[in-house]
Coordinates of C-alpha atoms in Angstrom, one line a residue:
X1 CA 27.3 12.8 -7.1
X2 CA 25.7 16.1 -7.8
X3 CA 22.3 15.1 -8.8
X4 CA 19.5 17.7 -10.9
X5 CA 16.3 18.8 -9.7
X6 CA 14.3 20.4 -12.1
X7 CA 10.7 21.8 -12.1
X8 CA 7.3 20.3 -11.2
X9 CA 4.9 18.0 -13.3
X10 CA 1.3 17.8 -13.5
X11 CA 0.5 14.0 -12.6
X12 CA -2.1 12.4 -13.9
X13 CA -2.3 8.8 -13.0
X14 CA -4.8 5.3 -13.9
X15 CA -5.1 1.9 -12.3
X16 CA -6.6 -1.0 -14.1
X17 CA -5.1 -0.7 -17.0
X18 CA -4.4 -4.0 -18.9
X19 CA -2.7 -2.4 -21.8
X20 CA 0.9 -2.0 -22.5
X21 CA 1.8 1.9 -22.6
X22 CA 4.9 2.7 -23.4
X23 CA 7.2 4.5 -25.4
X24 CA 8.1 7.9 -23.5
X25 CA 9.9 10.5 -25.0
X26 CA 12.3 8.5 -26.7
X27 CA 14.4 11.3 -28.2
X28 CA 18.0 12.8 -28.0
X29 CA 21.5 11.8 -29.1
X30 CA 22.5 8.3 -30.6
X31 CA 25.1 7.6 -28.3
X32 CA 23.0 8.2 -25.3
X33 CA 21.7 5.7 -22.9
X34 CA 18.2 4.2 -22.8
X35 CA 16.8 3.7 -19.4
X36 CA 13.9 1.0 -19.1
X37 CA 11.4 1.7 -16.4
X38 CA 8.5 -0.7 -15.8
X39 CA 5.7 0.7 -13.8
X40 CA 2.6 0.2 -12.1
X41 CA -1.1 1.6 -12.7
X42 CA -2.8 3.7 -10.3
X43 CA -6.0 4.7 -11.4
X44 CA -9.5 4.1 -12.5
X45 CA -9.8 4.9 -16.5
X46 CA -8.7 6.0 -19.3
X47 CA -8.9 9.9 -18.0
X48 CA -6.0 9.6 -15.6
X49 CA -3.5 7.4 -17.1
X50 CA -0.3 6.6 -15.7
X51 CA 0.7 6.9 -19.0
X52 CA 0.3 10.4 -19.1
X53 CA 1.7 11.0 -15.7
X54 CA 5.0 9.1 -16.8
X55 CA 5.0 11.2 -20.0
X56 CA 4.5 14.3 -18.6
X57 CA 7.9 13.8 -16.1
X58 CA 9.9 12.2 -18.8
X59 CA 9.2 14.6 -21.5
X60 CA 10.1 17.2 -18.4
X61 CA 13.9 15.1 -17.4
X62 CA 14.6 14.4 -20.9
X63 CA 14.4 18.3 -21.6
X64 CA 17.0 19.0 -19.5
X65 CA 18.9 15.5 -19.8
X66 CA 19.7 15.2 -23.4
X67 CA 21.9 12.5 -23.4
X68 CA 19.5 10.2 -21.1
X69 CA 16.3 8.7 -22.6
X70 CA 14.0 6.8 -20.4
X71 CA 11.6 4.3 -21.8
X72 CA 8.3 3.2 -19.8
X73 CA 6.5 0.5 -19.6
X74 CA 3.0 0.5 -17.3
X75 CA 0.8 -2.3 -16.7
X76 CA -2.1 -3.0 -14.2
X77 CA -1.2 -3.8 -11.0
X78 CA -2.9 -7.2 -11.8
X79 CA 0.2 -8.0 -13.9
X80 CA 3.2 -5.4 -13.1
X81 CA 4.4 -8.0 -11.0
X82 CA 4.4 -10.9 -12.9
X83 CA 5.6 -8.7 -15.9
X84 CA 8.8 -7.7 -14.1
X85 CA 9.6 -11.1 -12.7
X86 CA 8.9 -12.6 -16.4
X87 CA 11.1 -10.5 -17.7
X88 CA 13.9 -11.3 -14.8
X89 CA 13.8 -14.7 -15.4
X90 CA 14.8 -14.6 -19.3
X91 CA 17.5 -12.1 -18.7
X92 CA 15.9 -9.0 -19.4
X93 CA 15.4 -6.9 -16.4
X94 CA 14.6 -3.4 -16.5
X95 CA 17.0 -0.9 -15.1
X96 CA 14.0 0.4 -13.2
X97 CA 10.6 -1.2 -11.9
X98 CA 7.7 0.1 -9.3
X99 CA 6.0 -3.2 -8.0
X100 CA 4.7 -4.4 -5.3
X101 CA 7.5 -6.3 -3.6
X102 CA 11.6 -6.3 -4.0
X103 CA 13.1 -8.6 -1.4
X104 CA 12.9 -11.5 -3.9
X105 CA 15.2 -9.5 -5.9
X106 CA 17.3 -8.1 -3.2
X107 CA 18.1 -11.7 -1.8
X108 CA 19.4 -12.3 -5.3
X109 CA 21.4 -9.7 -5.6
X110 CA 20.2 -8.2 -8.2
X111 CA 19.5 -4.9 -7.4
X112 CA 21.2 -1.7 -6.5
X113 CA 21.9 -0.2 -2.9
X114 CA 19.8 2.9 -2.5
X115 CA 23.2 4.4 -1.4
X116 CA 24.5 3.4 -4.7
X117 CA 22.1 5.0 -6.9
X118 CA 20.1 7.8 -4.6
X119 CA 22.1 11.3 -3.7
X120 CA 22.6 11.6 -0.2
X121 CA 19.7 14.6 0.8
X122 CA 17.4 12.3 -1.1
X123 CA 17.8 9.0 0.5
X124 CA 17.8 10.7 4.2
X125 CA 14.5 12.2 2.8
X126 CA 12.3 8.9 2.5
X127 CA 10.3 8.7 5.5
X128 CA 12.2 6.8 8.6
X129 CA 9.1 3.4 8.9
X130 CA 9.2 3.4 5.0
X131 CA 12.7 3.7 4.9
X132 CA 13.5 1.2 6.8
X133 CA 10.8 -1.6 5.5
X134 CA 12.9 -1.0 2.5
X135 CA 15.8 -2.6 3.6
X136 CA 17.0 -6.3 3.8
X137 CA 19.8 -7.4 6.9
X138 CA 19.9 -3.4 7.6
X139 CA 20.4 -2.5 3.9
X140 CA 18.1 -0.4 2.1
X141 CA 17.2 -1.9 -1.2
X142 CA 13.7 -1.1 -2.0
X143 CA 12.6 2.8 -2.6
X144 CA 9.2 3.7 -1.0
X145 CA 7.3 5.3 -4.1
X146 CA 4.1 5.8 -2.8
X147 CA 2.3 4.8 0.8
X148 CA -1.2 4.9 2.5
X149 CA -2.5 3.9 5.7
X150 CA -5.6 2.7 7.3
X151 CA -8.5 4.5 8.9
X152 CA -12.1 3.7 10.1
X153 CA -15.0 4.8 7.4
X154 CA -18.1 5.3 8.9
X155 CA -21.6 6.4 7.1
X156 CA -22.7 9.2 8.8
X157 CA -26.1 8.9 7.2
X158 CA -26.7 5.2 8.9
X159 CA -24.9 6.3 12.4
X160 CA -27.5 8.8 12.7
X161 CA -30.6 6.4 11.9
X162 CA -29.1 4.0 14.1
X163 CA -28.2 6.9 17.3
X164 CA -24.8 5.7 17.7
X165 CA -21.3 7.5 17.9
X166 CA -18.2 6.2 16.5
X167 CA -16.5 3.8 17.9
X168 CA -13.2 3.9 20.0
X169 CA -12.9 0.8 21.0
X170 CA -14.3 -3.3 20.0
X171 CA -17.2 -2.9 22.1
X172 CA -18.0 0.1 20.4
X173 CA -18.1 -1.3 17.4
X174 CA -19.7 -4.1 18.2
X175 CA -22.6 -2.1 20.2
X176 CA -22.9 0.1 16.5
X177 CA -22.8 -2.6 14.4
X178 CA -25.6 -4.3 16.1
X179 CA -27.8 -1.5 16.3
X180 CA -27.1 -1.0 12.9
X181 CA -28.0 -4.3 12.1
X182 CA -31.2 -3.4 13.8
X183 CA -32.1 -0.5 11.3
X184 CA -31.8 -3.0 8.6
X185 CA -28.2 -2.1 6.8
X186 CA -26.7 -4.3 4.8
X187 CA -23.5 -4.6 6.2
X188 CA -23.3 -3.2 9.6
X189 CA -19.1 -4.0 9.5
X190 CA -18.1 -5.1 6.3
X191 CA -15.4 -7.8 6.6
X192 CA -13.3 -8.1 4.1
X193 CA -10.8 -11.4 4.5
X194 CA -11.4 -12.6 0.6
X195 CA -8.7 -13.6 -1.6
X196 CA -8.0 -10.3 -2.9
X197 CA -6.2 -8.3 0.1
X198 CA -6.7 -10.5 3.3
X199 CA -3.3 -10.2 4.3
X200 CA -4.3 -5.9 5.0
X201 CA -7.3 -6.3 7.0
X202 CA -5.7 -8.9 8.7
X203 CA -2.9 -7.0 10.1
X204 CA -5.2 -4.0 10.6
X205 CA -7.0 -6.7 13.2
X206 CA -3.9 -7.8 14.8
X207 CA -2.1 -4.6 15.4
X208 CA -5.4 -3.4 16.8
X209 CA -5.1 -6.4 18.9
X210 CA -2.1 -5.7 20.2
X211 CA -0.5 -7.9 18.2
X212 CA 1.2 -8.8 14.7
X213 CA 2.5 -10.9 12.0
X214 CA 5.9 -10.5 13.7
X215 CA 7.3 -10.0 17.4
X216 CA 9.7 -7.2 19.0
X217 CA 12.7 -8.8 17.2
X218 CA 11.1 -9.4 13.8
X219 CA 10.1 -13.4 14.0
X220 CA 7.2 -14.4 12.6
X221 CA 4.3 -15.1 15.6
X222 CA 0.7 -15.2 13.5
X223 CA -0.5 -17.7 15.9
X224 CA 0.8 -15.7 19.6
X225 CA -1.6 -15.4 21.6
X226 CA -3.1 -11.6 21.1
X227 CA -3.8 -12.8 17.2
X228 CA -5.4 -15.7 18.8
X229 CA -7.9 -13.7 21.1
X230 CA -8.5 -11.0 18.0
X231 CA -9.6 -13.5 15.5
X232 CA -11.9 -15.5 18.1
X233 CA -13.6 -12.0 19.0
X234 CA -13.6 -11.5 15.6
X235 CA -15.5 -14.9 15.6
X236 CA -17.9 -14.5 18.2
X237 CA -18.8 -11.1 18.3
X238 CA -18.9 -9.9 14.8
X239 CA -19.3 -13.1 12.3
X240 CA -21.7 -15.0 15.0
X241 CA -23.9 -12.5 15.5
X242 CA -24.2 -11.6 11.7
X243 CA -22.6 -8.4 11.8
X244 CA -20.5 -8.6 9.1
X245 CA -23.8 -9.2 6.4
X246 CA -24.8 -11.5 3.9
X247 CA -21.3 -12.3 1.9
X248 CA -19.1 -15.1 4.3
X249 CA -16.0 -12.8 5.3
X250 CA -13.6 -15.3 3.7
X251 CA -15.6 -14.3 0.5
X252 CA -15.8 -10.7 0.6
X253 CA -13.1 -8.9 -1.3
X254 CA -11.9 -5.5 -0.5
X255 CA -13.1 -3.8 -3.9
X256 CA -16.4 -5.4 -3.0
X257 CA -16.2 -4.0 0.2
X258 CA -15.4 -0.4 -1.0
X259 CA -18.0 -0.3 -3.7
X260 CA -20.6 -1.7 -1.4
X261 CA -19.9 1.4 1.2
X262 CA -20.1 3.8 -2.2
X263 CA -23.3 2.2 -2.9
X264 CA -24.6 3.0 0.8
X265 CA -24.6 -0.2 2.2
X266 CA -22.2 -0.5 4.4
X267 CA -22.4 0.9 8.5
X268 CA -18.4 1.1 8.8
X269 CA -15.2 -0.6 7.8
X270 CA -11.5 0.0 7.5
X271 CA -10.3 1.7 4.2
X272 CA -7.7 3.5 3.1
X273 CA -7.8 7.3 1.3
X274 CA -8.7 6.4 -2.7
X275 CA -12.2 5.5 -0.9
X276 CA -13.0 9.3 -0.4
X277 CA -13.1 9.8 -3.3
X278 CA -15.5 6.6 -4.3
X279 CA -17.8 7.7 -1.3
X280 CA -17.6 11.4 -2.4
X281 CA -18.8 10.6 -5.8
X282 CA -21.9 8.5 -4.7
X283 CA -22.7 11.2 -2.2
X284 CA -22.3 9.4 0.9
X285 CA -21.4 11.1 3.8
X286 CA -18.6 9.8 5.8
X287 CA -16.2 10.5 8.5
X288 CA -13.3 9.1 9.4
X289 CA -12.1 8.1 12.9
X290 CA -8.9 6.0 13.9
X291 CA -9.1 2.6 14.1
X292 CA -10.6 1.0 17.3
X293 CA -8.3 -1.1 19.6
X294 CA -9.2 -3.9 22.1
X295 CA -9.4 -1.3 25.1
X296 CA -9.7 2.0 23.4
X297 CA -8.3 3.7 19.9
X298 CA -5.6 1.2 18.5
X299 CA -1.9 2.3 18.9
X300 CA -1.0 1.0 15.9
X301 CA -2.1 1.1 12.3
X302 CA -1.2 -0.6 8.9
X303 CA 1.2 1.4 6.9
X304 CA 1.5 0.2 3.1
X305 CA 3.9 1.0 0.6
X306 CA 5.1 0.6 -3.0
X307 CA 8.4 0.4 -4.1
X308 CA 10.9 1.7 -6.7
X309 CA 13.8 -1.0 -7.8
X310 CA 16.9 -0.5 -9.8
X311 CA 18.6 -3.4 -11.3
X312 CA 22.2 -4.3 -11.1
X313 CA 21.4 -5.7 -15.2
X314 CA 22.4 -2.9 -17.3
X315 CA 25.1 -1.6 -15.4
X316 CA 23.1 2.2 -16.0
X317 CA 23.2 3.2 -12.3
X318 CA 24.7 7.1 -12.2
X319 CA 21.9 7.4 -14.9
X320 CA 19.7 5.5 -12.9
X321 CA 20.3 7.9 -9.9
X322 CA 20.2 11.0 -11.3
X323 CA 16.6 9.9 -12.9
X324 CA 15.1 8.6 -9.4
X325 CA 16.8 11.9 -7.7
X326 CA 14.0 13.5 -10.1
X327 CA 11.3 11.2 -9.5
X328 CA 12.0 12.0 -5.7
X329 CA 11.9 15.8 -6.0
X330 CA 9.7 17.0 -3.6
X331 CA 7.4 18.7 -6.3
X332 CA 6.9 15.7 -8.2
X333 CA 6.2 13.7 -4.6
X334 CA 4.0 15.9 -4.2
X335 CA 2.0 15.9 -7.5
X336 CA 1.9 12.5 -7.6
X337 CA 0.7 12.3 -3.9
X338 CA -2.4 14.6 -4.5
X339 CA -3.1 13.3 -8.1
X340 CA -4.1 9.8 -6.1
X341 CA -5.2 10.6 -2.6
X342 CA -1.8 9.0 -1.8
X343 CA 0.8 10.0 0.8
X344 CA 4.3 11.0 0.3
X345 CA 7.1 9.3 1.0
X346 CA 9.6 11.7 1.3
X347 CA 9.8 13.8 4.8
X348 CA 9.8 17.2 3.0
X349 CA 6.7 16.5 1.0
X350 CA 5.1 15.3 4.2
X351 CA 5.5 17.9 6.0
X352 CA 4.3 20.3 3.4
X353 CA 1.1 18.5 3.0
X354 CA 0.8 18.3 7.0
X355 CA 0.4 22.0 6.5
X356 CA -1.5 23.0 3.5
X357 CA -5.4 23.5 3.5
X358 CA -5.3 22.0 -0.4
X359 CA -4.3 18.3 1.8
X360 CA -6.9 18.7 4.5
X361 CA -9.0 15.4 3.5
X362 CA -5.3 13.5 3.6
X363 CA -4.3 14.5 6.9
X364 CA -5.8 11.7 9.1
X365 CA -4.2 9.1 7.1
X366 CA -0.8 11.6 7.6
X367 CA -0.9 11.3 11.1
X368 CA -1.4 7.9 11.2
X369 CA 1.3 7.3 8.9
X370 CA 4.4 7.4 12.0
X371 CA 2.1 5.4 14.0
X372 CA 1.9 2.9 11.0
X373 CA 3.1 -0.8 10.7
X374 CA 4.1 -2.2 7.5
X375 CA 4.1 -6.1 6.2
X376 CA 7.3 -7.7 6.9
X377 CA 8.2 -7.0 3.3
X378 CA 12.2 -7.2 4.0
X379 CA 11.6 -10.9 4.6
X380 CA 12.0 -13.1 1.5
X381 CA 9.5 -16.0 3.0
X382 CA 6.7 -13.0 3.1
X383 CA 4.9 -13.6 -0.6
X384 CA 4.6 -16.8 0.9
X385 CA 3.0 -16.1 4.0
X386 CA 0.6 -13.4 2.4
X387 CA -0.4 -16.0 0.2
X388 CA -1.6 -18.4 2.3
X389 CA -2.8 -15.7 4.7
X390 CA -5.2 -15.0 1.7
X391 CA -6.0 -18.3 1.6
X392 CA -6.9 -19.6 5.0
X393 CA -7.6 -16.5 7.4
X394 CA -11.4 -16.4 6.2
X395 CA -12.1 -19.5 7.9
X396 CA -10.2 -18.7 11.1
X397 CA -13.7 -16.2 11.6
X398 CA -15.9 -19.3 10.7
X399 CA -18.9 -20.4 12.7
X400 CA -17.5 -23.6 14.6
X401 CA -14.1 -22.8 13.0
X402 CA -11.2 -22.5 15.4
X403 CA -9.0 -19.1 14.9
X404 CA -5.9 -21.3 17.3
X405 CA -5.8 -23.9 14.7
X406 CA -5.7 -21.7 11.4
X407 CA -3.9 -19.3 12.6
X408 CA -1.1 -21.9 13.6
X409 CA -1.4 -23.5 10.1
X410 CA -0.3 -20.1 8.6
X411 CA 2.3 -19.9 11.4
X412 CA 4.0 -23.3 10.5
X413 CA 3.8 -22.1 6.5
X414 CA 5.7 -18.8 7.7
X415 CA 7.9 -21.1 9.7
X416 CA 9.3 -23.1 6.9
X417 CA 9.3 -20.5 4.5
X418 CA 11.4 -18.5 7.0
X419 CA 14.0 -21.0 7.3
X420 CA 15.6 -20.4 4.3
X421 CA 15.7 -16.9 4.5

């Protein structure tokens, strides 16, 4: 199928959100068909709605589509989720959602191929890790719609006070953070193993660790052995020695975390790009370095990603297709990419960005993005196991605590949630 590119949009985007926006363009002939398309938040007021980014590139298809209305739906990303799966579970799926998460729906078979819906130039676009963390038993179900990776966020400021460089390895940061801790800050390595996105800083530690939530061949191993020595480190030399300041690391969220290196307070800590921005606009001055590894830089870092679904429910997939063929122009990638500090997911708007000196500030967390490791999102048992990574990693850092024994704990959850995958 021929699909239609048309021109760019100007993206302007919000997260946090609570309110129901909807209601896009919703013009054109009778006997056309409706698409419904429920969608996430992405950023931090009123002033850059998603609303208005969604308006803007359905007032922009619809101009030269006629015949094909599409009808959005944005929420926060505190309730997209539970929204779409609300609306699965009484029969009324969307033809479209961008969430957090898709195996669930995959497994059920309830949603399109990629190869069903997608034109062929742009499913070969998506980038290849992305690509391929979309895809359950070797088929691709969930579209990448937007991605970040991790970095290490230093205060320049404090480093300076303190005399020290930035780390390349744990001892580095362990030598900074205590002679940080020495010149008084707050939170020489903020910590963040909270309830609200344990399950990222968690991986960032493993795969710095040489390790993972999964092995070589994709079976779950949070307790090997490499986790094992990470965590107790982790223990010993950062949480024992009252690195990681005054909040318990089990306690700390990351949006405390961010705002708490905004506000000055914090030495160094792992974040991912919309914290430029926050630093930026508190005047901190911070660099950026990649994240340090058990003997030197880390070869791995976390890769994140959210996803486009279509659902099988309305039977509306050549409309369907020729709409996310248009989503995933590179133009509109690209808009949306530098409208959030977020990367793209296609390789043509990659490589664009690699090159241009408007995406200089991005291109750390570009590099880092084909070095990147992403949850184990294909597996059906993983909203599980990132649930109860949230709620038991925290004490595996624990003065007394043992990182072995929680860390197995999580492994025997992933275990039987596994099993019926």
């Amino acid at each position: 199928m021929q699909r239609r590119r048309t021109g760019t949009i100007a993206v302007v985007s919000a997260l946090g959100m609570t309110a129901v926006l909807g209601g896009c363009g919703l013009t054109g002939d009778s006997d056309g068909v409706t698409l419904k398309l429920v969608a996430a938040d992405y950023g931090d007021s009123k002033d850059n709605s998603s609303r208005k980014y969604w308006d803007e590139l359905v007032e922009s298809y619809e101009a030269k589509n006629p015949d094909v209305q599409v009808d959005v739906t944005v929420y926060s990303w505190n309730d997209v989720d539970r929204k779409v799966r609300e609306m699965v579970e009484a029969g009324e799926a969307p033809d479209m959602a961008q969430i957090g998460a898709y195996s669930d729906y995959a497994d059920k078979d309830l949603l399109y191929r990629a190869d069903d819906v997608l034109s062929i130039p742009v499913q070969a676009d998506f980038v290849s890790q992305l690509a391929a963390a979309g895809q359950v038993n070797g088929v691709q179900y969930g579209l990448p719609f937007a991605a970040s990776t991790r970095v290490l966020f230093y205060n320049k400021t404090l480093f300076d006070k303190a005399g020290v460089q930035p780390p390349k390895s744990w001892d580095d940061l362990a030598e900074a953070a205590e002679a940080l801790e020495e010149k008084g800050v707050k939170y020489p390595y903020a910590l963040p193993l909270g309830a609200e996105e344990a399950q990222a800083e968690t991986m960032q530690w493993m795969l710095s660790g040489e390790g993972g939530y999964t092995d070589d061949v994709g079976t779950y191993s949070v307790d090997s052995p490499q986790n094992v020595t990470t965590f107790t480190w982790l223990r010993d030399e950062l949480v024992g020695k009252d690195l990681t300041g005054p909040v318990a690391p089990g306690k700390l969220n990351r949006a405390d975390a961010f705002a708490a290196f905004a506000a000055g307070d914090v030495g160094m800590l792992n974040g991912h790009p919309s914290l430029m921005k926050m630093a930026s606009d508190k005047g901190v001055k911070y660099g950026m370095v990649t994240t340090p590894g058990i003997d030197g830089e880390s070869k791995n870092t976390l890769g994140v990603s959210d996803w486009m679904t279509a659902f099988k429910k309305n039977g509306h997939r050549d409309e369907i297709g020729d709409f996310l063929d248009f989503v995933y122009s590179e133009e509109n990638v690209l808009d949306f990419s530098r409208e959030y500090d977020l990367l793209p997911v296609t390789t043509s708007a990659s490589r664009t960005m690699s090159t241009a000196p408007e995406d200089e500030n991005l291109k750390p967390f570009l590099d880092e993005l084909l070095l990147s490791e992403l949850y184990p999102v294909g597996k059906t048992s993983w909203a599980s196991v990132s649930a109860d990574v949230k709620k038991r990693i925290g004490q595996a850092v624990a003065t007394g605590a043992s990182p072995k024994e929680v860390l197995g704990q999580i492994q025997a959850t992933a275990m039987k949630a596994g099993s019926a995958e």
